[in-house]
Amino acid sequence: MPSLIILADDYTSACDTGLEFAKAGLHTVACETDRLETLDLDGIDVIVCDTETRNVTRSEARGYVTEACGMLRPIAADIVYKKVDFALRGHIAAEIYTVMSSLDLGLAILAPAFPAAGRVTVGGYHLVHGVPVDRTQAGHDAGAPVRGSFLPHLLEGHPDLDIRLLPLEDVAQGPDHVGAIIDSHRDAGRVLIVADAASEEDLATIATAASRSTQPPLLCGSAGLAGH
């Protein structure tokens, strides 16, 4: 049975994330939601589910993600990863909240940085080669334009989702320190921790801290975090 489930909002996004795990030698299968019911799970390590929700309405996105989670929940995978666009297009907050509520998860960590592609998050601001993401082409995307670069504000709109910032100075102190911060947010309702990351080392710290947790949080990020 698969030990890892990845939920992505478009097929390209699904494939580039799945590739990170396939390169590590894991049997990885990417498919759209309607194939889940007939998918033979024998021998599969990683399922990457494309909900195809980036360019639909927020309400439709919630519905499609809820449907996918309902099909994936019986698998009881050890880790669930919510893939987000490294340029922050799509209904990021709505989909993260939907996954959390559908799978009864109280804590999520979002680290959308992809330093290898020039995408970093510093002070909660998501930058593309040093430029706020909403001032790049992503801000003019025809289907899903990005309306801001400060993640805590961009993710607002869900009163039941408490958004906290994990600044770079905390990430720099290593996995044990980050892990203690993660644990401090447990049992506080539904909490989404937005993590700064400006290097591969920062992403590795976040991934390591999350993996050591006795109750792994919902991990959310681009192919950058997935690579760790």
Coordinates of C-alpha atoms in Angstrom, one line a residue:
M1 CA 0.0 0.0 0.0
P2 CA 1.2 3.5 -0.7
S3 CA 2.9 5.2 2.3
L4 CA 2.7 8.7 0.7
I5 CA -0.2 10.6 -0.9
I6 CA 0.4 13.8 -2.9
L7 CA -2.5 16.1 -3.9
A8 CA -1.7 18.5 -6.7
D9 CA -4.0 21.0 -8.4
D10 CA -2.9 20.3 -12.0
Y11 CA -1.2 17.5 -13.9
T12 CA 2.1 19.2 -14.6
S13 CA 2.4 20.0 -11.0
A14 CA 1.6 16.4 -10.1
C15 CA 4.2 15.0 -12.4
D16 CA 7.1 17.4 -11.3
T17 CA 6.5 16.5 -7.7
G18 CA 6.1 12.8 -8.3
L19 CA 9.4 12.8 -10.2
E20 CA 11.3 13.7 -7.0
F21 CA 10.1 10.5 -5.4
A22 CA 10.5 8.4 -8.6
K23 CA 14.2 9.5 -8.7
A24 CA 14.6 8.2 -5.2
G25 CA 13.6 4.8 -6.4
L26 CA 10.0 4.8 -5.2
H27 CA 7.2 3.3 -7.4
T28 CA 5.2 6.5 -8.1
V29 CA 2.0 6.8 -10.0
A30 CA 0.3 10.0 -11.0
C31 CA -3.4 10.0 -11.9
E32 CA -6.5 12.1 -11.9
T33 CA -9.2 11.7 -9.3
D34 CA -11.5 9.6 -11.4
R35 CA -8.9 6.9 -11.8
L36 CA -8.4 6.4 -8.0
E37 CA -11.3 3.9 -7.6
T38 CA -9.9 1.5 -10.2
L39 CA -6.2 2.0 -9.4
D40 CA -4.3 -1.2 -8.4
L41 CA -2.4 -0.2 -5.3
D42 CA -0.2 -3.3 -5.2
G43 CA 3.4 -2.3 -5.2
I44 CA 2.8 1.4 -5.3
D45 CA 4.8 3.5 -2.9
V46 CA 3.5 7.0 -3.8
I47 CA 0.2 8.2 -5.3
V48 CA 0.1 11.6 -6.9
C49 CA -3.5 12.7 -7.4
D50 CA -4.3 15.5 -9.7
T51 CA -7.5 17.2 -8.7
E52 CA -7.3 19.6 -11.7
T53 CA -8.5 22.6 -9.5
R54 CA -6.1 25.4 -10.2
N55 CA -8.4 27.2 -12.7
V56 CA -11.9 26.4 -11.3
T57 CA -13.8 28.4 -8.7
R58 CA -12.9 28.2 -5.1
S59 CA -16.2 26.4 -4.3
E60 CA -15.5 23.9 -7.1
A61 CA -12.0 23.4 -5.8
R62 CA -13.2 22.5 -2.4
G63 CA -15.7 20.0 -3.8
Y64 CA -13.1 18.2 -6.0
V65 CA -10.5 18.1 -3.2
T66 CA -13.1 16.8 -0.7
E67 CA -14.0 14.0 -3.3
A68 CA -10.3 13.1 -3.7
C69 CA -9.7 13.0 0.0
G70 CA -12.7 10.7 0.5
M71 CA -11.3 8.2 -2.0
L72 CA -7.7 8.5 -0.5
R73 CA -8.6 8.3 3.1
P74 CA -9.0 4.5 3.3
I75 CA -5.4 4.1 2.2
A76 CA -4.3 5.5 5.5
A77 CA -0.9 6.7 4.1
D78 CA 1.8 7.7 6.6
I79 CA 2.3 11.0 5.0
V80 CA 0.0 13.4 3.0
Y81 CA 1.7 16.1 0.9
K82 CA -0.3 19.0 -0.5
K83 CA 1.5 20.2 -3.6
V84 CA 1.2 23.9 -4.3
D85 CA 2.4 26.0 -7.2
F86 CA 5.8 27.6 -6.5
A87 CA 4.3 30.8 -8.0
L88 CA 1.3 30.5 -5.6
R89 CA -1.3 30.2 -8.3
G90 CA -4.6 28.5 -7.4
H91 CA -6.8 28.2 -4.3
I92 CA -4.0 27.4 -1.9
A93 CA -5.6 28.2 1.4
A94 CA -9.0 26.7 0.5
E95 CA -7.4 23.5 -0.7
I96 CA -5.2 23.1 2.4
Y97 CA -8.1 23.8 4.7
T98 CA -10.2 21.3 2.8
V99 CA -7.5 18.6 3.1
M100 CA -7.1 19.3 6.8
S101 CA -10.8 19.1 7.5
S102 CA -11.4 16.1 5.3
L103 CA -8.6 14.1 6.9
D104 CA -9.0 15.4 10.4
L105 CA -5.6 17.0 10.5
G106 CA -5.0 19.8 13.0
L107 CA -1.7 21.1 11.8
A108 CA -0.1 21.9 8.5
I109 CA 3.2 23.4 7.4
L110 CA 3.4 25.4 4.1
A111 CA 6.9 26.0 2.6
P112 CA 6.4 27.0 -1.0
A113 CA 10.0 28.0 -1.6
F114 CA 12.0 26.4 -4.5
P115 CA 15.4 27.9 -4.2
A116 CA 16.8 26.0 -7.1
A117 CA 14.3 27.8 -9.3
G118 CA 14.8 31.2 -7.7
R119 CA 11.7 31.0 -5.5
V120 CA 12.3 31.9 -1.8
T121 CA 10.2 32.9 1.2
V122 CA 11.6 35.5 3.6
G123 CA 9.6 37.3 6.3
G124 CA 6.5 35.7 4.9
Y125 CA 7.0 37.3 1.5
H126 CA 7.3 35.0 -1.5
L127 CA 9.9 36.2 -4.0
V128 CA 10.8 35.1 -7.5
H129 CA 14.5 36.0 -8.2
G130 CA 14.1 38.7 -5.6
V131 CA 10.8 40.2 -7.0
P132 CA 7.5 39.8 -5.1
V133 CA 5.6 37.0 -6.8
D134 CA 2.5 39.2 -7.5
R135 CA 4.7 41.6 -9.5
T136 CA 5.9 38.8 -11.8
Q137 CA 4.1 37.0 -14.6
A138 CA 2.2 35.0 -12.0
G139 CA 0.3 38.2 -11.0
H140 CA -1.1 38.5 -14.5
D141 CA -1.9 34.8 -15.0
A142 CA -5.0 34.5 -17.1
G143 CA -6.5 31.6 -15.1
A144 CA -5.3 32.1 -11.6
P145 CA -3.6 35.4 -11.0
V146 CA -1.7 35.8 -7.7
R147 CA -3.0 38.8 -5.7
G148 CA -0.2 39.3 -3.2
S149 CA 3.2 38.1 -2.0
F150 CA 2.8 38.2 1.8
L151 CA 1.6 34.7 2.5
P152 CA -0.2 35.4 5.8
H153 CA -2.4 37.9 4.1
L154 CA -2.7 35.9 0.9
L155 CA -4.0 32.9 2.9
E156 CA -6.6 34.8 4.9
G157 CA -10.3 34.1 4.6
H158 CA -10.7 31.0 6.6
P159 CA -11.8 31.9 10.2
D160 CA -11.2 28.4 11.4
L161 CA -7.6 28.3 10.1
D162 CA -5.0 30.0 12.4
I163 CA -2.1 31.1 10.3
R164 CA 1.3 31.4 12.0
L165 CA 4.7 32.5 10.6
L166 CA 7.9 30.5 11.1
P167 CA 10.6 33.1 10.3
L168 CA 14.0 32.4 8.8
E169 CA 15.8 33.1 12.1
D170 CA 13.9 30.1 13.7
V171 CA 14.5 27.9 10.7
A172 CA 18.2 28.6 10.9
Q173 CA 18.4 27.2 14.4
G174 CA 17.9 23.7 13.0
P175 CA 15.4 20.8 13.1
D176 CA 15.2 20.4 16.9
H177 CA 14.2 24.0 17.3
V178 CA 11.7 23.9 14.5
G179 CA 10.3 20.7 15.8
A180 CA 9.7 22.3 19.2
I181 CA 7.8 25.1 17.5
I182 CA 5.7 22.6 15.5
D183 CA 4.8 20.7 18.7
S184 CA 3.9 24.0 20.5
H185 CA 1.1 24.6 18.0
R186 CA -0.6 21.2 18.5
D187 CA -4.0 21.1 20.1
A188 CA -4.6 24.7 19.1
G189 CA -7.4 24.1 16.6
R190 CA -6.5 24.1 12.9
V191 CA -3.1 25.8 12.5
L192 CA -1.2 26.5 9.3
I193 CA 2.4 27.3 9.8
V194 CA 3.9 29.4 7.0
A195 CA 7.6 28.7 6.9
D196 CA 10.4 30.9 5.5
A197 CA 13.0 29.2 3.4
A198 CA 15.8 30.7 1.4
S199 CA 18.0 27.7 0.7
E200 CA 17.9 23.9 0.3
E201 CA 19.3 23.6 3.8
D202 CA 16.2 25.5 5.1
L203 CA 13.9 23.2 3.3
A204 CA 15.8 20.2 4.6
T205 CA 15.5 21.5 8.2
I206 CA 11.7 21.9 7.8
A207 CA 11.3 18.4 6.3
T208 CA 13.5 16.8 9.0
A209 CA 11.6 18.5 11.8
A210 CA 8.3 17.4 10.4
S211 CA 9.4 13.8 9.9
R212 CA 10.6 13.5 13.5
S213 CA 7.2 14.5 14.8
T214 CA 5.1 11.9 16.6
Q215 CA 2.1 13.2 14.7
P216 CA 3.3 14.2 11.2
P217 CA 1.7 17.5 10.1
L218 CA 0.2 18.0 6.6
L219 CA 3.2 19.1 4.5
C220 CA 2.4 21.7 1.9
G221 CA 4.9 23.0 -0.7
S222 CA 6.3 22.9 -4.1
A223 CA 8.6 20.4 -5.7
G224 CA 11.3 22.1 -3.6
L225 CA 10.2 20.8 -0.3
A226 CA 9.1 17.5 -1.9
G227 CA 12.8 16.9 -2.8
H228 CA 13.6 16.6 0.9

